[in-house]
Short mmCIF file of C-alpha atoms and ligand atoms in Angstrom, two decimals:
data_model
loop_
_atom_site.label_atom_id
_atom_site.label_comp_id
_atom_site.label_asym_id
_atom_site.label_seq_id
_atom_site.Cartn_x
_atom_site.Cartn_y
_atom_site.Cartn_z
CA MET A 1126 -15.80 8.95 -17.35
CA LYS A 1127 -14.88 11.61 -19.71
CA GLU A 1128 -11.91 13.13 -17.74
CA ASN A 1129 -8.64 10.92 -17.56
CA MET A 1130 -8.41 9.24 -14.18
CA LEU A 1131 -4.56 8.82 -14.79
CA ARG A 1132 -2.32 9.48 -17.82
CA LEU A 1133 0.85 7.43 -18.30
CA GLY A 1134 3.75 9.17 -20.35
CA TYR A 1135 6.18 6.41 -21.73
CA GLY A 1136 8.10 7.73 -24.54
CA ALA A 1137 11.19 7.77 -22.54
CA GLY A 1138 10.16 4.27 -21.17
CA PHE A 1139 12.10 1.79 -23.30
CA PRO A 1140 15.33 3.66 -24.39
CA GLY A 1141 17.41 2.35 -27.07
CA THR A 1142 14.53 1.06 -28.92
CA SER A 1143 11.25 1.97 -30.70
CA VAL A 1144 8.41 2.10 -28.17
CA GLY A 1145 5.98 0.63 -30.89
CA VAL A 1146 8.45 -2.35 -31.29
CA ALA A 1147 8.99 -2.83 -27.67
CA LEU A 1148 5.24 -2.92 -27.09
CA ARG A 1149 4.46 -5.04 -30.12
CA GLU A 1150 7.04 -7.64 -28.62
CA MET A 1151 5.46 -7.79 -25.47
CA GLU A 1152 1.78 -7.70 -26.72
CA GLY A 1153 0.92 -11.59 -26.95
CA ARG A 1154 1.97 -12.04 -23.21
CA LEU A 1155 0.07 -9.34 -21.93
CA GLU A 1156 -2.87 -10.09 -23.89
CA LYS A 1157 -2.77 -13.65 -22.25
CA GLY A 1158 -2.32 -12.46 -18.92
CA SER A 1159 -5.23 -9.97 -19.23
CA GLN A 1160 -7.40 -12.73 -20.64
CA GLU A 1161 -6.43 -15.06 -17.46
CA LEU A 1162 -7.24 -12.05 -15.22
CA LEU A 1163 -10.65 -11.33 -16.27
CA GLU A 1164 -11.45 -15.16 -16.49
CA GLY A 1165 -10.18 -15.75 -13.05
CA ALA A 1166 -12.35 -12.85 -11.64
CA ARG A 1167 -15.42 -13.87 -13.64
CA ALA A 1168 -15.06 -17.62 -12.31
CA LYS A 1169 -14.49 -16.04 -8.84
CA LYS A 1170 -11.18 -18.04 -8.44
CA ASP A 1171 -9.27 -18.00 -5.35
CA GLY A 1172 -7.15 -14.79 -5.10
CA PHE A 1173 -9.06 -12.84 -7.70
CA GLY A 1174 -11.66 -11.37 -5.09
CA TRP A 1175 -10.23 -8.27 -5.22
CA PHE A 1176 -11.52 -7.65 -8.58
CA ASP A 1177 -14.96 -7.35 -7.54
CA LEU A 1178 -14.47 -5.34 -4.22
CA PRO A 1179 -15.21 -1.88 -5.76
CA ASP A 1180 -18.49 -2.82 -6.93
CA SER A 1181 -19.51 -4.65 -3.51
CA PRO A 1182 -19.11 -2.33 -0.81
CA PRO A 1183 -18.69 -4.11 2.57
CA GLY A 1184 -21.93 -4.52 4.64
CA GLY A 1185 -22.22 -2.99 8.11
CA LEU A 1186 -19.57 -0.24 7.50
CA SER A 1187 -20.82 2.86 8.28
CA ASP A 1188 -23.07 1.76 11.21
CA THR A 1189 -19.29 0.28 12.74
CA ALA A 1190 -17.71 3.48 11.78
CA GLU A 1191 -20.29 5.42 13.60
CA TRP A 1192 -19.81 2.93 16.76
CA LEU A 1193 -16.13 3.46 16.50
CA LYS A 1194 -16.47 7.24 16.51
CA GLY A 1195 -17.78 7.27 20.00
CA PHE A 1196 -14.20 6.19 21.28
CA ASP A 1197 -11.47 8.58 22.10
CA SER A 1198 -9.10 6.45 20.30
CA VAL A 1199 -9.05 3.53 17.75
CA VAL A 1200 -6.07 1.60 17.22
CA GLN A 1201 -5.77 -0.79 14.20
CA ILE A 1202 -4.11 -4.09 15.20
CA GLY A 1203 -2.54 -5.60 11.91
CA ILE A 1204 0.44 -6.04 9.75
CA GLY A 1205 1.25 -6.12 6.24
CA GLY A 1206 -1.76 -5.96 4.00
CA SER A 1207 -3.88 -5.57 7.17
CA SER A 1208 -1.98 -2.16 8.12
CA LEU A 1209 -0.20 -0.83 5.18
CA GLY A 1210 -3.15 0.43 3.44
CA ASN A 1211 -4.64 1.83 6.51
CA ARG A 1212 -1.62 4.03 6.78
CA MET A 1213 -1.69 4.82 2.76
CA ILE A 1214 -5.22 6.07 3.11
CA SER A 1215 -4.90 8.10 6.15
CA SER A 1216 -1.32 9.61 4.88
CA ALA A 1217 -2.84 10.39 1.30
CA LEU A 1218 -6.24 11.68 2.55
CA GLY A 1219 -6.08 12.74 6.02
CA PHE A 1220 -4.47 15.84 7.81
CA PRO A 1221 -0.45 14.82 8.55
CA PHE A 1222 -0.70 15.80 11.96
CA TYR A 1223 -4.17 14.03 12.67
CA ASN A 1224 -3.87 12.99 16.23
CA GLU A 1225 -2.68 16.33 17.30
CA LEU A 1226 -5.61 17.89 16.27
CA THR A 1227 -8.37 18.78 19.01
CA LYS A 1228 -11.27 16.28 19.42
CA LYS A 1229 -13.54 19.22 17.61
CA GLU A 1230 -11.22 19.77 14.75
CA ARG A 1231 -10.93 16.08 14.07
CA MET A 1232 -14.54 15.23 14.69
CA ALA A 1233 -13.32 11.62 15.14
CA PRO A 1234 -11.22 9.33 17.32
CA ARG A 1235 -7.48 9.44 17.62
CA PHE A 1236 -5.98 6.80 15.22
CA TYR A 1237 -2.81 4.58 15.92
CA ILE A 1238 -1.61 1.49 14.31
CA ALA A 1239 0.08 -1.32 16.17
CA ASP A 1240 1.59 -3.33 13.28
CA ASN A 1241 5.11 -4.39 14.24
CA ALA A 1242 5.57 -6.48 17.30
CA ASP A 1243 7.98 -4.31 18.82
CA PRO A 1244 7.39 -3.44 22.44
CA GLU A 1245 8.93 0.05 22.31
CA LYS A 1246 6.04 0.91 19.77
CA THR A 1247 3.14 -1.02 21.32
CA SER A 1248 4.02 0.20 24.89
CA ALA A 1249 4.29 3.90 23.22
CA ILE A 1250 0.75 3.32 22.04
CA LEU A 1251 -0.58 1.96 25.20
CA GLY A 1252 1.09 5.39 26.77
CA MET A 1253 -1.04 7.51 24.39
CA ILE A 1254 -4.57 5.97 24.81
CA ASP A 1255 -6.89 5.13 27.66
CA PRO A 1256 -7.79 1.71 27.12
CA SER A 1257 -11.08 1.96 28.54
CA ARG A 1258 -12.02 4.71 25.98
CA SER A 1259 -10.30 3.13 23.08
CA ALA A 1260 -11.63 0.69 20.71
CA PHE A 1261 -9.47 -1.93 18.84
CA ILE A 1262 -10.07 -3.17 15.17
CA VAL A 1263 -8.15 -6.54 14.99
CA ALA A 1264 -7.55 -7.17 11.40
CA SER A 1265 -6.07 -10.24 9.96
CA LYS A 1266 -7.13 -12.28 6.87
CA SER A 1267 -5.82 -15.67 8.54
CA GLY A 1268 -6.78 -14.57 11.78
CA SER A 1269 -3.69 -15.98 13.20
CA THR A 1270 -0.39 -13.73 12.31
CA ALA A 1271 1.83 -14.07 15.32
CA GLU A 1272 2.87 -10.15 15.52
CA THR A 1273 -1.05 -9.17 15.26
CA MET A 1274 -2.05 -11.79 17.81
CA ALA A 1275 0.86 -10.68 20.16
CA ASN A 1276 -0.63 -7.04 19.92
CA PHE A 1277 -4.28 -8.39 20.29
CA LEU A 1278 -3.29 -10.29 23.44
CA PHE A 1279 -1.19 -7.07 25.01
CA PHE A 1280 -4.33 -4.86 24.30
CA LEU A 1281 -6.77 -7.25 25.33
CA ASP A 1282 -4.82 -7.70 28.67
CA SER A 1283 -4.72 -3.75 28.97
CA LEU A 1284 -8.44 -3.48 28.74
CA GLU A 1285 -9.17 -6.16 31.51
CA ARG A 1286 -6.21 -4.59 33.94
CA CYS A 1287 -7.76 -1.06 33.65
CA GLY A 1288 -11.11 -2.81 35.03
CA VAL A 1289 -13.29 -2.91 31.67
CA LYS A 1290 -15.76 -5.56 32.60
CA GLU A 1291 -16.59 -6.73 28.99
CA PRO A 1292 -13.37 -6.14 26.99
CA ALA A 1293 -14.67 -7.69 23.76
CA ARG A 1294 -17.15 -4.78 23.58
CA ASN A 1295 -14.17 -2.44 22.59
CA ILE A 1296 -13.01 -5.00 19.98
CA ILE A 1297 -14.09 -5.54 16.52
CA VAL A 1298 -12.43 -8.29 14.36
CA VAL A 1299 -11.87 -7.91 10.62
CA THR A 1300 -11.23 -11.39 9.51
CA ASP A 1301 -11.99 -14.42 7.49
CA GLU A 1302 -15.69 -15.42 7.48
CA ARG A 1303 -14.77 -18.77 8.92
CA LYS A 1304 -11.47 -19.82 10.04
CA GLY A 1305 -8.74 -18.57 12.61
CA VAL A 1306 -8.30 -17.44 16.12
CA LEU A 1307 -9.90 -14.45 15.50
CA ARG A 1308 -13.17 -15.72 14.15
CA SER A 1309 -13.14 -18.34 17.19
CA PHE A 1310 -12.55 -15.20 19.20
CA ALA A 1311 -15.75 -13.39 17.95
CA ARG A 1312 -17.84 -16.55 18.27
CA GLU A 1313 -16.70 -17.01 22.00
CA THR A 1314 -17.16 -13.46 23.00
CA GLY A 1315 -19.77 -12.16 20.47
CA CYS A 1316 -17.62 -9.13 19.80
CA ARG A 1317 -18.42 -7.16 16.66
CA SER A 1318 -16.84 -8.48 13.32
CA LEU A 1319 -16.69 -7.77 9.79
CA PRO A 1320 -15.51 -10.25 7.43
CA VAL A 1321 -12.95 -10.37 4.89
CA PRO A 1322 -14.06 -12.35 1.57
CA GLU A 1323 -12.61 -15.58 1.38
CA THR A 1324 -11.10 -15.12 -2.28
CA VAL A 1325 -9.36 -11.95 -1.26
CA GLY A 1326 -5.87 -11.91 -0.17
CA GLY A 1327 -4.05 -10.02 2.64
CA ARG A 1328 -2.31 -7.25 0.16
CA TYR A 1329 -5.28 -6.81 -2.02
CA SER A 1330 -7.73 -6.29 0.88
CA VAL A 1331 -7.35 -2.45 1.16
CA LEU A 1332 -10.79 -1.76 -0.65
CA SER A 1333 -12.59 -4.39 2.09
CA SER A 1334 -13.26 -3.60 5.46
CA VAL A 1335 -9.68 -4.21 6.37
CA GLY A 1336 -8.59 -0.67 4.79
CA LEU A 1337 -12.05 0.89 4.69
CA LEU A 1338 -13.12 0.54 8.20
CA SER A 1339 -10.36 2.99 9.73
CA ALA A 1340 -10.75 5.15 6.81
CA ALA A 1341 -14.54 5.73 7.42
CA VAL A 1342 -13.97 6.50 11.22
CA GLN A 1343 -11.40 9.23 9.87
CA GLY A 1344 -14.15 11.02 7.65
CA VAL A 1345 -12.89 9.51 4.49
CA ASP A 1346 -15.48 9.30 1.60
CA VAL A 1347 -15.29 5.32 1.16
CA GLY A 1348 -18.21 5.47 -1.26
CA SER A 1349 -16.07 7.94 -3.53
CA MET A 1350 -12.97 5.68 -3.03
CA LEU A 1351 -14.90 2.59 -4.23
CA LEU A 1352 -16.58 4.59 -7.01
CA GLY A 1353 -13.19 5.64 -8.14
CA ALA A 1354 -11.93 2.05 -8.09
CA SER A 1355 -15.17 1.14 -9.97
CA VAL A 1356 -14.74 3.57 -12.70
CA MET A 1357 -11.06 2.48 -13.16
CA LYS A 1358 -12.16 -1.23 -13.35
CA ARG A 1359 -14.59 -0.31 -16.13
CA LYS A 1360 -11.93 1.78 -17.97
CA LEU A 1361 -9.36 -1.05 -17.63
CA SER A 1362 -11.87 -3.54 -18.98
CA MET A 1363 -12.18 -1.52 -22.24
CA ARG A 1364 -10.71 -3.14 -25.30
CA VAL A 1365 -8.24 -1.13 -26.53
CA THR A 1366 -4.76 -1.46 -28.13
CA ILE A 1367 -1.64 -2.23 -25.82
CA SER A 1368 -0.33 1.41 -26.84
CA GLU A 1369 -3.28 3.06 -25.43
CA ASP A 1370 -3.63 1.10 -22.33
CA PRO A 1371 -1.49 2.21 -19.18
CA ALA A 1372 -1.81 -0.78 -17.46
CA LYS A 1373 -0.34 -3.13 -20.32
CA VAL A 1374 2.26 -0.67 -21.07
CA LEU A 1375 3.67 -0.64 -17.14
CA ALA A 1376 3.51 -4.23 -16.97
CA ALA A 1377 5.14 -4.35 -20.23
CA ALA A 1378 8.13 -2.18 -19.20
CA ALA A 1379 8.39 -4.06 -15.85
CA ILE A 1380 8.82 -7.36 -17.52
CA ARG A 1381 11.18 -5.95 -20.41
CA HIS A 1382 13.46 -4.10 -17.97
CA TYR A 1383 13.68 -6.77 -15.71
CA GLU A 1384 14.75 -9.10 -18.55
CA GLU A 1385 17.29 -6.55 -19.78
CA GLY A 1386 18.77 -6.54 -16.20
CA ARG A 1387 17.00 -3.78 -14.37
CA ASN A 1388 15.51 -5.37 -11.58
CA ILE A 1389 14.44 -2.50 -9.42
CA LEU A 1390 11.38 -0.62 -9.72
CA VAL A 1391 11.49 2.84 -8.31
CA LEU A 1392 8.19 4.36 -7.50
CA MET A 1393 8.68 8.18 -7.05
CA PRO A 1394 5.67 10.21 -5.73
CA TYR A 1395 5.87 13.79 -5.72
CA SER A 1396 3.54 14.30 -2.80
CA ASP A 1397 4.11 13.67 0.87
CA ASN A 1398 0.79 12.57 1.20
CA LEU A 1399 1.76 9.51 -1.13
CA ALA A 1400 4.66 8.68 0.75
CA SER A 1401 3.05 5.47 2.36
CA PHE A 1402 1.55 4.46 -0.84
CA SER A 1403 4.95 3.44 -1.91
CA ASP A 1404 5.05 1.22 1.11
CA TRP A 1405 1.62 -0.25 0.33
CA PHE A 1406 2.67 -0.75 -3.12
CA GLY A 1407 5.97 -2.19 -2.27
CA GLN A 1408 4.22 -5.00 -0.52
CA LEU A 1409 1.64 -5.42 -3.12
CA TRP A 1410 4.74 -5.74 -5.84
CA ALA A 1411 7.25 -7.72 -3.95
CA GLU A 1412 5.00 -10.52 -2.46
CA SER A 1413 2.90 -10.91 -5.48
CA LEU A 1414 5.91 -10.94 -8.07
CA GLY A 1415 8.75 -12.25 -5.96
CA LYS A 1416 8.60 -16.13 -7.05
CA GLY A 1417 10.18 -18.53 -8.90
CA GLY A 1418 13.45 -16.63 -9.58
CA TRP A 1419 11.42 -13.65 -11.08
CA GLY A 1420 10.92 -10.23 -9.07
CA SER A 1421 11.77 -6.59 -9.48
CA THR A 1422 12.58 -4.75 -6.21
CA PRO A 1423 10.20 -2.28 -5.53
CA LEU A 1424 11.80 0.96 -4.11
CA GLY A 1425 10.14 3.97 -2.65
CA ALA A 1426 11.51 7.32 -3.29
CA LEU A 1427 9.93 10.33 -2.06
CA GLY A 1428 10.13 13.65 -4.52
CA ALA A 1429 11.59 16.06 -3.95
CA THR A 1430 13.06 14.77 -0.32
CA ASP A 1431 14.96 11.85 -2.10
CA GLN A 1432 16.74 14.06 -4.48
CA HIS A 1433 18.99 14.60 -1.69
CA SER A 1434 19.69 11.30 -0.81
CA LEU A 1435 19.03 8.95 -3.55
CA LEU A 1436 18.98 10.80 -6.63
CA GLN A 1437 23.07 10.69 -7.37
CA LEU A 1438 22.68 6.76 -7.62
CA PHE A 1439 19.78 6.98 -9.43
CA VAL A 1440 21.39 9.30 -12.15
CA ASP A 1441 24.87 8.15 -12.13
CA GLY A 1442 24.95 4.78 -10.84
CA PRO A 1443 24.31 1.36 -12.17
CA ASP A 1444 21.63 0.88 -14.93
CA ASP A 1445 19.50 -1.26 -13.05
CA LYS A 1446 16.34 0.50 -12.31
CA LEU A 1447 12.98 1.61 -13.89
CA PHE A 1448 11.73 4.67 -12.58
CA LEU A 1449 7.80 5.49 -12.46
CA PHE A 1450 7.00 9.00 -11.30
CA LEU A 1451 3.80 9.73 -9.66
CA ALA A 1452 2.63 13.25 -10.17
CA PRO A 1453 -0.60 14.80 -8.82
CA LEU A 1454 -1.65 17.58 -10.95
CA SER A 1455 -3.37 19.76 -8.06
CA ARG A 1456 -2.70 20.19 -4.73
CA LYS A 1457 -3.34 22.69 -1.96
CA ASP A 1458 -0.70 25.73 -2.66
CA LEU A 1459 1.17 28.29 -1.04
CA VAL A 1460 2.45 31.04 -2.44
CA LEU A 1461 6.08 32.16 -1.45
CA PRO A 1462 6.58 35.56 0.02
CA ARG A 1463 8.75 38.36 -1.02
CA ILE A 1464 11.06 39.33 1.86
CA SER A 1465 12.91 42.52 1.10
CA ARG A 1466 16.22 42.18 2.73
CA THR A 1467 19.68 42.59 1.21
CA SER A 1468 20.88 38.89 2.36
CA LEU A 1469 17.68 37.34 0.80
CA ASN A 1470 18.17 39.12 -2.61
CA GLU A 1471 19.59 35.95 -4.15
CA LEU A 1472 16.12 34.27 -3.23
CA SER A 1473 14.22 36.85 -5.62
CA TYR A 1474 13.57 33.89 -8.20
CA LEU A 1475 11.19 32.23 -5.45
CA TRP A 1476 9.41 35.43 -4.69
CA GLY A 1477 5.63 35.30 -5.94
CA LYS A 1478 5.83 31.55 -6.99
CA SER A 1479 3.80 28.71 -6.01
CA MET A 1480 5.32 26.05 -3.68
CA SER A 1481 3.31 23.41 -5.70
CA SER A 1482 4.54 24.61 -9.01
CA MET A 1483 7.97 24.27 -7.58
CA LEU A 1484 7.21 20.83 -6.59
CA SER A 1485 6.20 20.01 -10.23
CA GLN A 1486 9.11 21.40 -11.81
CA GLU A 1487 11.42 19.33 -9.66
CA ALA A 1488 9.48 16.13 -10.69
CA LEU A 1489 9.93 17.32 -14.16
CA SER A 1490 13.58 18.23 -14.14
CA THR A 1491 14.34 14.80 -11.96
CA ALA A 1492 12.67 12.92 -14.85
CA SER A 1493 14.47 14.77 -17.39
CA ALA A 1494 17.99 14.25 -15.67
CA LEU A 1495 17.52 10.67 -15.61
CA ALA A 1496 15.95 10.58 -19.27
CA ARG A 1497 19.19 12.46 -20.61
CA LYS A 1498 21.10 9.65 -19.01
CA GLY A 1499 19.04 7.08 -20.96
CA ARG A 1500 17.25 5.70 -18.00
CA PRO A 1501 14.03 4.40 -18.53
CA VAL A 1502 11.21 6.61 -17.32
CA LEU A 1503 7.55 6.54 -16.90
CA TRP A 1504 5.51 9.21 -15.83
CA LEU A 1505 2.01 8.76 -14.31
CA GLU A 1506 -0.03 11.62 -13.81
CA VAL A 1507 -3.20 11.84 -11.80
CA PRO A 1508 -5.42 14.62 -11.52
CA ALA A 1509 -5.68 15.15 -7.78
CA ILE A 1510 -5.36 13.12 -4.39
CA ASP A 1511 -8.73 12.76 -3.13
CA ALA A 1512 -10.85 9.81 -2.37
CA PHE A 1513 -12.28 9.07 -5.90
CA HIS A 1514 -8.66 9.08 -7.67
CA LEU A 1515 -6.99 7.32 -4.91
CA GLY A 1516 -9.58 4.62 -5.21
CA GLY A 1517 -8.90 4.43 -8.94
CA LEU A 1518 -5.24 4.52 -8.40
CA VAL A 1519 -5.43 1.74 -5.89
CA PHE A 1520 -7.30 -0.40 -8.32
CA PHE A 1521 -4.96 0.46 -11.05
CA PHE A 1522 -1.65 -0.63 -9.05
CA GLU A 1523 -3.40 -3.89 -8.19
CA TYR A 1524 -4.64 -4.58 -11.45
CA VAL A 1525 -1.14 -3.87 -13.12
CA THR A 1526 0.74 -6.23 -10.13
CA ALA A 1527 -1.84 -9.03 -10.99
CA LEU A 1528 -1.45 -8.59 -14.99
CA THR A 1529 2.19 -8.56 -14.65
CA GLY A 1530 2.35 -11.77 -12.47
CA LEU A 1531 -0.16 -13.63 -14.64
CA SER A 1532 1.40 -12.75 -17.95
CA LEU A 1533 4.61 -14.09 -16.47
CA GLY A 1534 2.88 -17.36 -15.43
CA LEU A 1535 3.29 -16.90 -11.90
CA ASN A 1536 0.68 -16.77 -9.44
CA PRO A 1537 0.34 -13.39 -8.00
CA PHE A 1538 -1.78 -14.06 -5.16
CA ASP A 1539 0.02 -16.63 -3.00
CA GLN A 1540 3.19 -15.77 -0.77
CA PRO A 1541 4.82 -19.07 0.24
CA GLY A 1542 8.14 -17.35 1.12
CA VAL A 1543 6.11 -15.26 3.68
CA GLU A 1544 4.16 -18.23 4.92
CA GLN A 1545 7.74 -20.27 5.31
CA GLY A 1546 9.03 -17.09 7.71
CA LYS A 1547 5.60 -17.51 9.74
CA ARG A 1548 5.95 -21.11 10.29
CA PHE A 1549 9.37 -20.63 11.40
CA THR A 1550 8.20 -18.10 13.66
CA TYR A 1551 5.66 -20.12 15.22
CA GLY A 1552 7.99 -23.30 15.62
CA LEU A 1553 10.45 -20.89 17.56
CA MET A 1554 7.90 -19.39 20.04
CA GLY A 1555 6.54 -22.81 20.89
CA ARG A 1556 3.42 -23.41 18.73
CA SER A 1557 2.70 -26.69 17.75
CA PRO A 1558 2.76 -28.70 15.47
CA PHE A 1559 5.50 -26.41 13.87
CA GLU A 1560 8.32 -28.00 16.06
CA HIS A 1561 10.00 -29.32 13.06
CA ASP A 1562 10.09 -25.81 11.42
CA ALA A 1563 11.95 -24.40 14.66
CA ASP A 1564 14.36 -27.39 14.09
CA GLU A 1565 14.85 -26.08 10.69
CA ALA A 1566 15.10 -22.52 11.28
CA ARG A 1567 17.76 -23.18 14.25
CA GLU A 1568 19.77 -25.43 11.89
CA GLN A 1569 19.77 -22.62 9.21
CA PHE A 1570 20.67 -19.93 11.87
CA ARG A 1571 23.58 -22.07 13.16
CA SER A 1572 24.85 -21.99 9.38
CA ILE A 1573 24.60 -18.10 9.43
CA MET A 1574 26.45 -17.78 12.46
CA ALA A 1575 29.03 -20.59 11.66
CA ALA A 1576 31.59 -17.95 10.86
CA SER A 1577 31.27 -14.46 12.77
CA ALA A 1578 33.54 -11.41 13.19
CA GLY A 1579 33.13 -8.97 16.28
CA LEU A 1580 34.59 -5.89 17.16
O1 PA5 B 2616 -0.51 -10.70 1.28
C1 PA5 B 2616 -0.37 -11.37 2.17
O2 PA5 B 2616 -1.28 -12.36 2.51
C2 PA5 B 2616 0.35 -11.22 3.65
O3 PA5 B 2616 1.65 -10.31 3.36
C3 PA5 B 2616 -0.44 -10.60 4.84
O4 PA5 B 2616 -0.94 -9.22 4.23
C4 PA5 B 2616 0.18 -10.57 5.93
O5 PA5 B 2616 1.19 -11.59 6.18
C5 PA5 B 2616 -0.84 -10.27 7.25
O6 PA5 B 2616 -1.48 -11.55 7.16
P1 PA5 B 2616 -2.77 -11.62 7.98
O7 PA5 B 2616 -3.67 -10.46 7.36
O8 PA5 B 2616 -3.44 -13.00 7.73
O9 PA5 B 2616 -2.62 -11.36 9.21
#
């Protein structure tokens, strides 16, 4: 536990005021939030189950992963917390063009994610696989989310259509231990299943079988991921002052800046591998904290790519954002070659330089340009993006999110807005007893279209 698992630079996190004063002003609220978090976890309260995941590896994971490796393709069917974490782990730790590798290179099945109920994408996935040689991980905490159920029905049918006698043998459900359609399906057909612990909510489930099964199939060292999360958990549980605690500093900055009118939190990783991390974090932050009128909008920006699309707005637009840079300290590298040609002489400043150091200098330049303008900047460094540090990072962000919510007196584990949308969909699609929700949705939509303009 000697090496830092991460380091947060926050000297430019509270422009216009002394950092020490800003943190002292926030300390009481955060202390209360962190007590509530630890007590909730200790009492195993509903929603707090994620806190125990690093130290309770899901049973049956490696056997199930071995079974899945026998297929040509694996399709994860799930949405929101039942797919964002899977994509995030695959892109952080896997090869960017994984499915294009040969089977020998991959040493594992191809991997697809069917999340949206978009017929274009779903049929495209079907076009890429042979259902009889494919396995389907159907993941849903509730076991009933409409988009997931639609994709599940579609792929189940595709198995039947291509003559698979016992389609349930190509399916594993990852769902609540007791309730939901998927659990009933598992009981009826005897298909394989893994449980999502009752007290773990969808967007906090990545370190359960929901996120780890597909990762294990692709060869991710899930033990190391959990170890990283566990070490982070121990570090976060140590009693230190607020100025030594990156989780509290980050939560304090988010709350304070929101109260000062900066209601957008920009997460800017400088690594393509972490682009999907921003999407995973976006759901975690938005659904956990967007309630009761509160809510800073998470915005993912990828460095250096988005320096060429969003940066102008960040530096020169409204002062309504808090910037969190995410900088890995080591990555695979390339040295830029010297190519002697008169037309290319202007590029001599790049000859012999490492591409990785260029990306790091770009991160530093962008952060500095923002700080120069008086924009609040936080700088989060991680030693590397490997299974161990990714596990730590995941746990850190879950902790910060929960801490921020509890410090604000919000419930970071429910999602009434999402549930309302789900009820409207069920009603409009004819599911009983959601008829009243369908009427209400139609009424609201009439008001939206009460005035319209067209070309
Ligand atoms: O965090 C949540 O609970 C939700 O956003 C879910 O992740 C999402 O709605 C999918 O739900 P489920 O896993 O129950 O299908």
